[in-house]
Tab-separated table of C-alpha atoms and ligand atoms in Angstrom:
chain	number	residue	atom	x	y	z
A	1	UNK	CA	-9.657	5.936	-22.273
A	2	UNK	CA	-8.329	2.547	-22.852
A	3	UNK	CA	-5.555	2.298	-19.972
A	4	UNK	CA	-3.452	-0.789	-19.213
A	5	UNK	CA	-2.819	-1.326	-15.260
A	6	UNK	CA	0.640	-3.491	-14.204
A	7	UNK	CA	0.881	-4.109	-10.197
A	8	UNK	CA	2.372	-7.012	-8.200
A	9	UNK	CA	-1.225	-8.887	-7.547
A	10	UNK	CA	0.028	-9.945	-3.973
A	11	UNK	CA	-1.163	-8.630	-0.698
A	12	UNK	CA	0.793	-5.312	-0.728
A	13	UNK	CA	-0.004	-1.692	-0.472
A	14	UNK	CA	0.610	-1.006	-4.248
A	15	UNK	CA	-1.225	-3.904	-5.421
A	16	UNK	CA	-4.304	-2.968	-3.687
A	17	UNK	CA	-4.084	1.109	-5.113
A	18	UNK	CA	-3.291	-0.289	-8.353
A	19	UNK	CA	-6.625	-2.165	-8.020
A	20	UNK	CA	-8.669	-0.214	-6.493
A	21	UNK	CA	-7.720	2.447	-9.369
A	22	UNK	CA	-8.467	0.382	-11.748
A	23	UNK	CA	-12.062	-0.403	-10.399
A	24	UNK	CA	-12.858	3.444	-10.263
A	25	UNK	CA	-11.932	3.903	-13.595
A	26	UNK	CA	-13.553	0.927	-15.016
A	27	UNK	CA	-16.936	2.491	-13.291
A	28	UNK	CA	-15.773	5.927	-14.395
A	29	UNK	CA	-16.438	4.169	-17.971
A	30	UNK	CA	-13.038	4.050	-18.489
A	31	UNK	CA	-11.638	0.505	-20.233
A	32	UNK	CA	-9.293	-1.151	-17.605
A	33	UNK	CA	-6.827	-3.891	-18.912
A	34	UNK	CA	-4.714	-5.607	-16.167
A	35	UNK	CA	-1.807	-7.206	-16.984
A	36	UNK	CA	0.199	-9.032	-14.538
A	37	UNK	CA	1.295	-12.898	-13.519
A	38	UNK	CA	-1.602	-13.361	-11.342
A	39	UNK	CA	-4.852	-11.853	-10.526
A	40	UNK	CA	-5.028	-8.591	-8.393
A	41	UNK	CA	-5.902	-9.630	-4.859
A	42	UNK	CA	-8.544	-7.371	-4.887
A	43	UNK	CA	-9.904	-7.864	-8.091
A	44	UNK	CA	-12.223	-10.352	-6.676
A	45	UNK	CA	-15.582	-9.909	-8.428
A	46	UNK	CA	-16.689	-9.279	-11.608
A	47	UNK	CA	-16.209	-5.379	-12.743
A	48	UNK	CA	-17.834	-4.320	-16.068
A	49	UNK	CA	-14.882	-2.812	-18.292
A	50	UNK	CA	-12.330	-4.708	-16.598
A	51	UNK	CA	-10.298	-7.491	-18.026
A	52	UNK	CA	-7.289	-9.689	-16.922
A	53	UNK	CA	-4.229	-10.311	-18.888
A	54	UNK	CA	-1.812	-13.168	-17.975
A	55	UNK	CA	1.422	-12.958	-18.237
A	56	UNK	CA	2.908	-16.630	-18.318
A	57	UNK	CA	6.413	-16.906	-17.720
A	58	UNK	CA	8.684	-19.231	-20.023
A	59	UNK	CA	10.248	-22.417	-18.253
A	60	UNK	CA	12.641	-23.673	-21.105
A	61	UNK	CA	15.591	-25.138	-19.149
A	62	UNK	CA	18.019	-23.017	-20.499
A	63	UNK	CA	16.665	-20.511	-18.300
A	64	UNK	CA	17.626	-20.639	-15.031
A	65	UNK	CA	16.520	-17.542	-13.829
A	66	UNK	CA	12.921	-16.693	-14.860
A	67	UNK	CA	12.903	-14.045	-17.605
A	68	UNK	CA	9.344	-12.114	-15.928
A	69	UNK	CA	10.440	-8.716	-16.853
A	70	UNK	CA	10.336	-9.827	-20.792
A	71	UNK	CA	7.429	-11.433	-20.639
A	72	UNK	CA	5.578	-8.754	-19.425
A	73	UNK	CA	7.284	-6.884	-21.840
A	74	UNK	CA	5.517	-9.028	-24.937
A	75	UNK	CA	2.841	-9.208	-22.921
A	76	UNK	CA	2.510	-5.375	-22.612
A	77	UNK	CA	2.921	-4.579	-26.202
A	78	UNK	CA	0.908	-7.383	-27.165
A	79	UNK	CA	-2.091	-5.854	-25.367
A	80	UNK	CA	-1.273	-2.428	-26.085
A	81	UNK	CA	-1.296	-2.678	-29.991
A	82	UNK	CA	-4.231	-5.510	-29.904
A	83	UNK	CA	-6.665	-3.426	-27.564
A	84	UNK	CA	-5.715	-0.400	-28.840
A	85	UNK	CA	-3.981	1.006	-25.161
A	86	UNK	CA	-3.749	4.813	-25.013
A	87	UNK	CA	-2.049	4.416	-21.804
A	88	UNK	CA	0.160	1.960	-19.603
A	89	UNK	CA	0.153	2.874	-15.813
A	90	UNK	CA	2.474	0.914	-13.515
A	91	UNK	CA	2.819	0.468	-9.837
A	92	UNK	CA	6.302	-0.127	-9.029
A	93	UNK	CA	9.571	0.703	-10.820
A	94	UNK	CA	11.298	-2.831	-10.752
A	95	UNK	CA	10.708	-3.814	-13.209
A	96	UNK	CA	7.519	-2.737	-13.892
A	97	UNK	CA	8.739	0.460	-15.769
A	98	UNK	CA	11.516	-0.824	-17.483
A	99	UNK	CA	8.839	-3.417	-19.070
A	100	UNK	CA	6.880	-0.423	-20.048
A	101	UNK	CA	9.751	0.925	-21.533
A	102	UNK	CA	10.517	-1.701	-24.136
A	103	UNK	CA	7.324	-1.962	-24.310
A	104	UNK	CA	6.594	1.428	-25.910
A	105	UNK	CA	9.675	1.409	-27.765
A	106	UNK	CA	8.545	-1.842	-29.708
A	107	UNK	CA	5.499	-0.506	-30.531
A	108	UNK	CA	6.913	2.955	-31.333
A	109	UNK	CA	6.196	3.068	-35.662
A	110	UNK	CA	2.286	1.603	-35.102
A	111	UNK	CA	1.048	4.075	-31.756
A	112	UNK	CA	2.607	6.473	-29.276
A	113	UNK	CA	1.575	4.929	-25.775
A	114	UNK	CA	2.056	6.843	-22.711
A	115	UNK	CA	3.553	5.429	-20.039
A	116	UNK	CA	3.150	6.584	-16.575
A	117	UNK	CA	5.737	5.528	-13.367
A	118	UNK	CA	3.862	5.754	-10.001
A	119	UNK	CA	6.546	5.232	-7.181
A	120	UNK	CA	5.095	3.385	-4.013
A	121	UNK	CA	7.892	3.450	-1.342
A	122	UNK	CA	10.365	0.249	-1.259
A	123	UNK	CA	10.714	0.273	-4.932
A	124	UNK	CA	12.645	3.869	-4.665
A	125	UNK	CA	13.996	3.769	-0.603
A	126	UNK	CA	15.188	-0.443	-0.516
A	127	UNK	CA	15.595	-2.325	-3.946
A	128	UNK	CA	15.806	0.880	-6.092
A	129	UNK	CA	18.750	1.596	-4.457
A	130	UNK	CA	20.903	-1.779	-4.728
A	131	UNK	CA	24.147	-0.556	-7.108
A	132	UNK	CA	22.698	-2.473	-9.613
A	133	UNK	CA	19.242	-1.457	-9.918
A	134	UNK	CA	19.754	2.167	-9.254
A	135	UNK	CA	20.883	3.021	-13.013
A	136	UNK	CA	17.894	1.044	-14.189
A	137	UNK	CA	15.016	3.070	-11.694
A	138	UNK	CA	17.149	6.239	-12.773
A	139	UNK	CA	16.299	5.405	-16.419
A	140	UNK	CA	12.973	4.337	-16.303
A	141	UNK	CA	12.135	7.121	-14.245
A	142	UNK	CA	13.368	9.196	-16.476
A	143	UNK	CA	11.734	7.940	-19.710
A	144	UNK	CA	8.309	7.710	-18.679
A	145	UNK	CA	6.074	10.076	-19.992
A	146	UNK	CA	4.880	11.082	-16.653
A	147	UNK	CA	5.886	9.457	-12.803
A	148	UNK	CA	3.898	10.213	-9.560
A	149	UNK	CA	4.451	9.361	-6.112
A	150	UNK	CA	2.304	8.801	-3.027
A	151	UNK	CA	3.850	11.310	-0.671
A	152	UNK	CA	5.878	14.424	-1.000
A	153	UNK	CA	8.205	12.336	1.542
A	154	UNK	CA	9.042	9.704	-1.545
A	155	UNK	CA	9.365	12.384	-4.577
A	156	UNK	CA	11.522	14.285	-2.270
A	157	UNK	CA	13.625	11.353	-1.816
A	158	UNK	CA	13.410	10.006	-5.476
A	159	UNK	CA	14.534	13.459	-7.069
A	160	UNK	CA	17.982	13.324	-4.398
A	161	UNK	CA	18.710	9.892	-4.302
A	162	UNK	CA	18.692	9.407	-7.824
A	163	UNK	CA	19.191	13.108	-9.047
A	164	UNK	CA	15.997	12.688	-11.380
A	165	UNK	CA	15.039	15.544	-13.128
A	166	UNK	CA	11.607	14.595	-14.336
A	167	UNK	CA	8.886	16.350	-13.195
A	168	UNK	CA	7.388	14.408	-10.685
A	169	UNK	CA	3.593	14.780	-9.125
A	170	UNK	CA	2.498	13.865	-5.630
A	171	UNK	CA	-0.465	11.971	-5.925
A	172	UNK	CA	-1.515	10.226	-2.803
A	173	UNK	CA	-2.963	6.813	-1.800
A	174	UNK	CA	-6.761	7.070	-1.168
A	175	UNK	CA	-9.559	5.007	0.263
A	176	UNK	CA	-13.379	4.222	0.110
A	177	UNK	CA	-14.639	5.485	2.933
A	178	UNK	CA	-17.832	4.118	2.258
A	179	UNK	CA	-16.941	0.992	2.622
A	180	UNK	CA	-13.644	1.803	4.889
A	181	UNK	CA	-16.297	2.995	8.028
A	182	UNK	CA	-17.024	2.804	11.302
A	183	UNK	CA	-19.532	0.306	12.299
A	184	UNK	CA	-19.798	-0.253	15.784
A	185	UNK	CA	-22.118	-3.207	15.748
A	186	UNK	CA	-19.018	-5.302	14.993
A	187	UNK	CA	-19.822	-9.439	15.307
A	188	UNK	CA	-16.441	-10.160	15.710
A	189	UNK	CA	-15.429	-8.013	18.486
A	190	UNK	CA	-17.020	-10.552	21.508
A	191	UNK	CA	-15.297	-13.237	19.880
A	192	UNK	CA	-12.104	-11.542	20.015
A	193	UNK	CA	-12.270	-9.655	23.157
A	194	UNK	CA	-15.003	-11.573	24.635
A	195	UNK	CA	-13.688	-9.814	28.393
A	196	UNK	CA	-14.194	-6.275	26.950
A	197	UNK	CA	-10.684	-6.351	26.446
A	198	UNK	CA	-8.947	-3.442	24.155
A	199	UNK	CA	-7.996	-4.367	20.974
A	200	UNK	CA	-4.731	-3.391	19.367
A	201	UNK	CA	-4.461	-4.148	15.655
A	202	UNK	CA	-1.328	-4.015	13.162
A	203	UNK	CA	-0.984	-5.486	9.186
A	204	UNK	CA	1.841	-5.622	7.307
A	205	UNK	CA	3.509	-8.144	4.877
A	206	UNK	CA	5.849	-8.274	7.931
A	207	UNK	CA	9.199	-7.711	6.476
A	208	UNK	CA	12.260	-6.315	8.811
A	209	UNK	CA	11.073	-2.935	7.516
A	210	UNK	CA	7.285	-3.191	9.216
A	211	UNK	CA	9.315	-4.005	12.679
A	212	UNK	CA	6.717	-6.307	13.652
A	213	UNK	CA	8.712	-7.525	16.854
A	214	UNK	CA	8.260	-3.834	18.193
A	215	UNK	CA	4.668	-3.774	17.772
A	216	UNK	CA	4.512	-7.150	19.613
A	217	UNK	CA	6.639	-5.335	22.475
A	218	UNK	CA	4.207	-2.459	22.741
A	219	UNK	CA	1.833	-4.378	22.993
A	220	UNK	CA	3.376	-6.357	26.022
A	221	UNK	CA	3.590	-2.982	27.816
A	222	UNK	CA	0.470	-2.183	27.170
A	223	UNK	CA	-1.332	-5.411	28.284
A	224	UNK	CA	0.404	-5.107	31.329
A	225	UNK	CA	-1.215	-2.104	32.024
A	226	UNK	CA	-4.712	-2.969	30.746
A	227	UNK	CA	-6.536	-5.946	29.562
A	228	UNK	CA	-5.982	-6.102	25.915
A	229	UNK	CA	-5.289	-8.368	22.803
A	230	UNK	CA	-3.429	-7.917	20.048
A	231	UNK	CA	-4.480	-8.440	16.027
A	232	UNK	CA	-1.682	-9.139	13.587
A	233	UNK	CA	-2.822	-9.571	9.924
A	234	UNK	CA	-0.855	-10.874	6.774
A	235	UNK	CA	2.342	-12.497	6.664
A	236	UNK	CA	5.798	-12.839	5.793
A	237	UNK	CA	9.754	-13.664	6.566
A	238	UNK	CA	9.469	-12.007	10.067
A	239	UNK	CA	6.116	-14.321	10.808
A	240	UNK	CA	8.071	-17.108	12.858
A	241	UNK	CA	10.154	-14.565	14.684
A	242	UNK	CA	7.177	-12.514	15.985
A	243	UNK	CA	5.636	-15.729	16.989
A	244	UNK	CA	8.706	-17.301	19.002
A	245	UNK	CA	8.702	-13.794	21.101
A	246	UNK	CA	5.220	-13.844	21.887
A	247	UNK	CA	5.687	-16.861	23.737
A	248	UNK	CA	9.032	-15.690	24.989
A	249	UNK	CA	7.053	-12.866	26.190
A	250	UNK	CA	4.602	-15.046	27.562
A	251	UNK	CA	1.841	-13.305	25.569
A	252	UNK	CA	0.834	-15.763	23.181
A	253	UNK	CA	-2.716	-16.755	24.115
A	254	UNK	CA	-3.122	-12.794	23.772
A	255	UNK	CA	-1.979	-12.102	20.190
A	256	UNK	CA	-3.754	-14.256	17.786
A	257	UNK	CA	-1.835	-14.419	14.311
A	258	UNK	CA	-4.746	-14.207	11.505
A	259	UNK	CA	-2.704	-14.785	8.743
A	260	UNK	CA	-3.535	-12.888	5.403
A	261	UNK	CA	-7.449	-11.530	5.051
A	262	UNK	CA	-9.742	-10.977	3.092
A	263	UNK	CA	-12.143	-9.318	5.371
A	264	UNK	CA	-9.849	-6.431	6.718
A	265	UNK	CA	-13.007	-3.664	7.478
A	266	UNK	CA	-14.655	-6.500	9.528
A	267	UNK	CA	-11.131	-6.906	11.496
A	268	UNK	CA	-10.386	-3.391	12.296
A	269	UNK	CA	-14.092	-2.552	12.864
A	270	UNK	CA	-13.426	-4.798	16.043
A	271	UNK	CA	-10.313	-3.091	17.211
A	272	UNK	CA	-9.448	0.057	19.076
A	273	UNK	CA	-5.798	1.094	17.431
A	274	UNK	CA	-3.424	0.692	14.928
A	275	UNK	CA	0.014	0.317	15.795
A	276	UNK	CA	2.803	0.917	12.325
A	277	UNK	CA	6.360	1.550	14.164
A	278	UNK	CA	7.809	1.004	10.302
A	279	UNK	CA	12.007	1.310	9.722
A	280	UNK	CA	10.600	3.085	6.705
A	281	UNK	CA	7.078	4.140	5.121
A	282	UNK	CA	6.574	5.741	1.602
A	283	UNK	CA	2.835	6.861	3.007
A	284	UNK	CA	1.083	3.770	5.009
A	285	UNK	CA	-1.743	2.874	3.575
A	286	UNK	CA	-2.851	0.128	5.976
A	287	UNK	CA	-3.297	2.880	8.544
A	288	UNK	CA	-4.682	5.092	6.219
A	289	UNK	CA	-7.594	2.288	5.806
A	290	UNK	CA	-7.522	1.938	9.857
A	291	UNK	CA	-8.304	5.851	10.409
A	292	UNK	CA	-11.044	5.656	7.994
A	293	UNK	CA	-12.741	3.249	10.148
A	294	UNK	CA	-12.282	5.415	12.833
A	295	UNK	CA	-9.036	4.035	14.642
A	296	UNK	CA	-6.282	6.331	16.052
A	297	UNK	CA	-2.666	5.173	14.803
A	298	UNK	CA	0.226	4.877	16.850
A	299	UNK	CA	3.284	5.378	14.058
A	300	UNK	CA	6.870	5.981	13.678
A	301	UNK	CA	7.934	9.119	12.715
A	302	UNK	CA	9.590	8.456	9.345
A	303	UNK	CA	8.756	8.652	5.847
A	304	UNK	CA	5.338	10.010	4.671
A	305	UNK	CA	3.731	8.782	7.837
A	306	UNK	CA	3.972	12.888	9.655
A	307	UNK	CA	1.689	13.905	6.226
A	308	UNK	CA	-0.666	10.948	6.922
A	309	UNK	CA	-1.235	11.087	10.929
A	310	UNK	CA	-1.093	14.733	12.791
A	311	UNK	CA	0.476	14.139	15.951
A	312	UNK	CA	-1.625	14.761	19.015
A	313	UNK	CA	-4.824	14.623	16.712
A	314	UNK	CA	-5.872	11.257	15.106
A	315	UNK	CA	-2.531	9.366	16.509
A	316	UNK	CA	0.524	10.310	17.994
A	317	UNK	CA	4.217	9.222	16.094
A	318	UNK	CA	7.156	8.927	17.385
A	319	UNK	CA	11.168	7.994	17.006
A	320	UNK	CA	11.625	4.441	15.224
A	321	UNK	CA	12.206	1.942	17.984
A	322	UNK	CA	10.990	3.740	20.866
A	323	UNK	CA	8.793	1.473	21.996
A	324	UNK	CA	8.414	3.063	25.344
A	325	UNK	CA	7.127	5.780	24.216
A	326	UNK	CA	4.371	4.196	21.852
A	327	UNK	CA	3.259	2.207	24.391
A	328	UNK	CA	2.734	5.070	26.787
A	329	UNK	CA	0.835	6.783	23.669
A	330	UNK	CA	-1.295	3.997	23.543
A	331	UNK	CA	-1.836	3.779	27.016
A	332	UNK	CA	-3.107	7.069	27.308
A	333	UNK	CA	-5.499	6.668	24.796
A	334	UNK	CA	-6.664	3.802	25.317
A	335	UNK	CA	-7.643	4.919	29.599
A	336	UNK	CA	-9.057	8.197	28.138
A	337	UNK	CA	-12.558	7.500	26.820
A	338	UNK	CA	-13.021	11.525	25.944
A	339	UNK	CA	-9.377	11.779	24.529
A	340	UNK	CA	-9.973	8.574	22.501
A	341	UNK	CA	-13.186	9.373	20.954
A	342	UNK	CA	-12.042	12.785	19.887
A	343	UNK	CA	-8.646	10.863	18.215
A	344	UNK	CA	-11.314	8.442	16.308
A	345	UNK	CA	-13.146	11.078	14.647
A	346	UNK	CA	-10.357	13.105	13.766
A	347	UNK	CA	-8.601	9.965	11.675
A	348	UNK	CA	-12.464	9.790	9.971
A	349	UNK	CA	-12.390	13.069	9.122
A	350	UNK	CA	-8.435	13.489	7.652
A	351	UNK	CA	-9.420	10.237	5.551
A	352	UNK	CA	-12.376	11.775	4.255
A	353	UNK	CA	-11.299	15.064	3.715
A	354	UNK	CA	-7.807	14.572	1.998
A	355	UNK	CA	-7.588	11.034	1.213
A	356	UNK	CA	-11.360	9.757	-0.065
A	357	UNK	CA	-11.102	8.187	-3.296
A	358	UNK	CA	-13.574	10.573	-4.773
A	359	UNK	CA	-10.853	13.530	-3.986
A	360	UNK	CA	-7.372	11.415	-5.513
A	361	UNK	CA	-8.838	9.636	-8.639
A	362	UNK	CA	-9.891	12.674	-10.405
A	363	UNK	CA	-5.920	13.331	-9.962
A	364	UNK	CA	-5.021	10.352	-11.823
A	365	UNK	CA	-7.760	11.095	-14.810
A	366	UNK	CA	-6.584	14.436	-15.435
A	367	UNK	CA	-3.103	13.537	-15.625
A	368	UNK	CA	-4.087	10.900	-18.514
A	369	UNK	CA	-6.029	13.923	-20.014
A	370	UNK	CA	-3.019	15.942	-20.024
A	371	UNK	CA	-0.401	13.535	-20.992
A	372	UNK	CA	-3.010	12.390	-24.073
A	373	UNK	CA	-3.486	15.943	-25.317
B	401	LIG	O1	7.203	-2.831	0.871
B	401	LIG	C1	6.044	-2.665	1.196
B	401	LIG	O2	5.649	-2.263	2.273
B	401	LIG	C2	5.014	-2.973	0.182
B	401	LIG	C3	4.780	-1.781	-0.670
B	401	LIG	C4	3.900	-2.219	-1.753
B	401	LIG	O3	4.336	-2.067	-2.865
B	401	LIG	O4	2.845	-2.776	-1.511
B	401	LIG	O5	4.240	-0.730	0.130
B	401	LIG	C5	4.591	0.574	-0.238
B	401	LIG	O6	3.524	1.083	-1.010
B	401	LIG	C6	2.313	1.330	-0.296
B	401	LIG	C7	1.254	1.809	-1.282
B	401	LIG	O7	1.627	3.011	-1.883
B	401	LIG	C8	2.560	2.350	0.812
B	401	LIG	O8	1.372	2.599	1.527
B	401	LIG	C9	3.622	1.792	1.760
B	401	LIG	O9	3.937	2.796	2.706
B	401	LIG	C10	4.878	1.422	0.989
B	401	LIG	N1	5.786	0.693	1.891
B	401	LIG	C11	6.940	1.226	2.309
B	401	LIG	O10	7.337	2.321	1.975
B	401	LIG	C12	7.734	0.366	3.230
């Protein structure tokens, strides 16, 4: 098939699935075209049937807002007709699917291309439902030839939120656990827990909904109980803030601030837990990527994060801001050697067994089957 991919290309859980998709597909012999303003973070070496599309936004000075969403739309049907597209896949509603829309319509007398809506989390719970957005997800849900979503959590919430009557199929993140694995002969973890300090790890794009400043106050309970440091990868608005309390906290020479990374199996092959206390969580993919390297998570209970993480088995959740509570999870599992071990194979297995990538991409192909025929 011939499939066009659109997907922010910033550090961001639907980015890196939209990516990672596309490279699967590419070496499924699939033709991969991605169009977007920038190039996929994790498109970062060469992949035989994958090409890049730009989409370069006009500057005339009439302009004062930037018209992206139409340039992707020319940019869409440009590639579709050109490369002869069967399919458009996007990752992301706004505006990602209205794009596609005008897209196909344009195109509509020359070729019938599909178009298919997968929902990732903020796009349907936060900016989807501004007043003025929530008639445009509504219809671009609802013309797209076929819309999945990465939990049951976020179709649930898509069909009552915005009463959508479209089918919609639950088609979950995935990983590579072959490259996502264990590998205890980690060379960072003496450099950052030269002490044989534990290692607490959390990455986000921290925005208010990741809650960052809680997972900087678990950690303070926990370090008080036992030597530990704490990771925090990526960035974001909440950045400074999380900084200023370490060293109100008078933690800071104990939480080092990486910044964004490239290098993220490395990073959590040299910690001991994940810690995502999210507001809200379509599915969490960053811990899905932690358990498959063998870490126990430490989560909120909200969202799609209770179908990701069994409680009392690779990770224990718990209410959103009880902090408390996490950090006497974490505690426990981090003085129980037995209870820890058992935890770390556990998130190994539930990544292998229901999230591999070799279990969820066959999903995707045989809904472009389907939707072709
Ligand atoms: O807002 C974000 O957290 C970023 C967003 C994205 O588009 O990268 O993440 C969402 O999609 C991810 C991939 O499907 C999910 O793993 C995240 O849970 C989801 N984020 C939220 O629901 C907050």
């Amino acid at each position: 098939m011939r499939i066009g991919i659109t997907c922010y290309p910033t550090y961001g859980g639907s980015g890196a699935i939209a990516t990672e998709l596309g490279k699967e597909l590419a070496l499924r012999g699939h033709e991969i075209h991605f169009i977007s303003y920038a190039v996929p973070f994790r498109l970062n070496k060469y992949v035989e049937n994958i090409i890049y599309h730009e989409v370069e936004s006009s500057n005339y000075p009439l302009f004062e807002f930037s018209l992206y969403t139409l340039s992707l739309t020319s940019k869409m049907a440009e590639v579709a007709e050109f490369e002869n597209l069967d399919l458009l896949h996007v990752h992301y509603a706004i505006p990602h699917a209205v794009s596609a829309y005008l897209a196909k319509e344009i195109l509509k007398e020359k070729r019938d291309i599909k178009i298919i809506t997968t929902l990732h989390g903020t796009d349907i719970t936060l900016v989807g439902l501004e007043p003025n957005f929530l008639p445009l997800v509504n219809f671009s849900i609802e013309k797209s030839d076929a819309v999945t979503a990465v939990s049951r959590f976020l179709k649930e919430k898509t069909i009552t939120q915005y009463e959508i009557k479209k089918e919609i199929e639950v088609i979950p993140n995935f990983v590579d656990t072959e490259i996502f694995k264990p590998n205890p002969n980690s060379k960072y973890r003496g450099h950052i827990a030269p002490n044989g300090e534990k290692v607490l790890i959390h990455t986000s794009n921290f925005r208010p909904v990741k809650r960052v400043t809680d997972v900087i106050k678990i950690f303070d309970k926990v370090n008080k109980e036992i030597p530990s440091k704490l990771l925090l990868i990526g960035d974001g608005p909440d950045r400074f803030e999380c900084e200023q309390l370490t060293r109100q906290l008078n933690i800071a020479d104990k939480v080092k601030f990486l910044g964004k990374q490239e290098a993220i199996v490395d990073i959590l092959n040299a910690s001991d837990l994940f810690l995502l206390p999210s507001q809200s969580e379509s599915f969490g993919l960053a811990a899905l990527e932690a358990m498959a390297c063998g870490l126990p998570v430490i989560a909120s209970s909200v969202g799609g994060l209770p179908e990701l993480i069994k409680h009392n088995e690779c990770g224990f959740i718990s209410e959103i801001g009880d902090v408390d509570r996490m950090a006497k999870y974490a505690i426990e599992l981090l003085t129980n050697d037995k209870k820890y071990e058992l935890f770390s194979k556990n998130a190994r297995k539930k990544a292998i067994e229901k999230f591999d990538k070799s279990k969820i991409i066959p999903m995707y192909e045989n809904l472009y089957y389907r939707l072709l025929n």
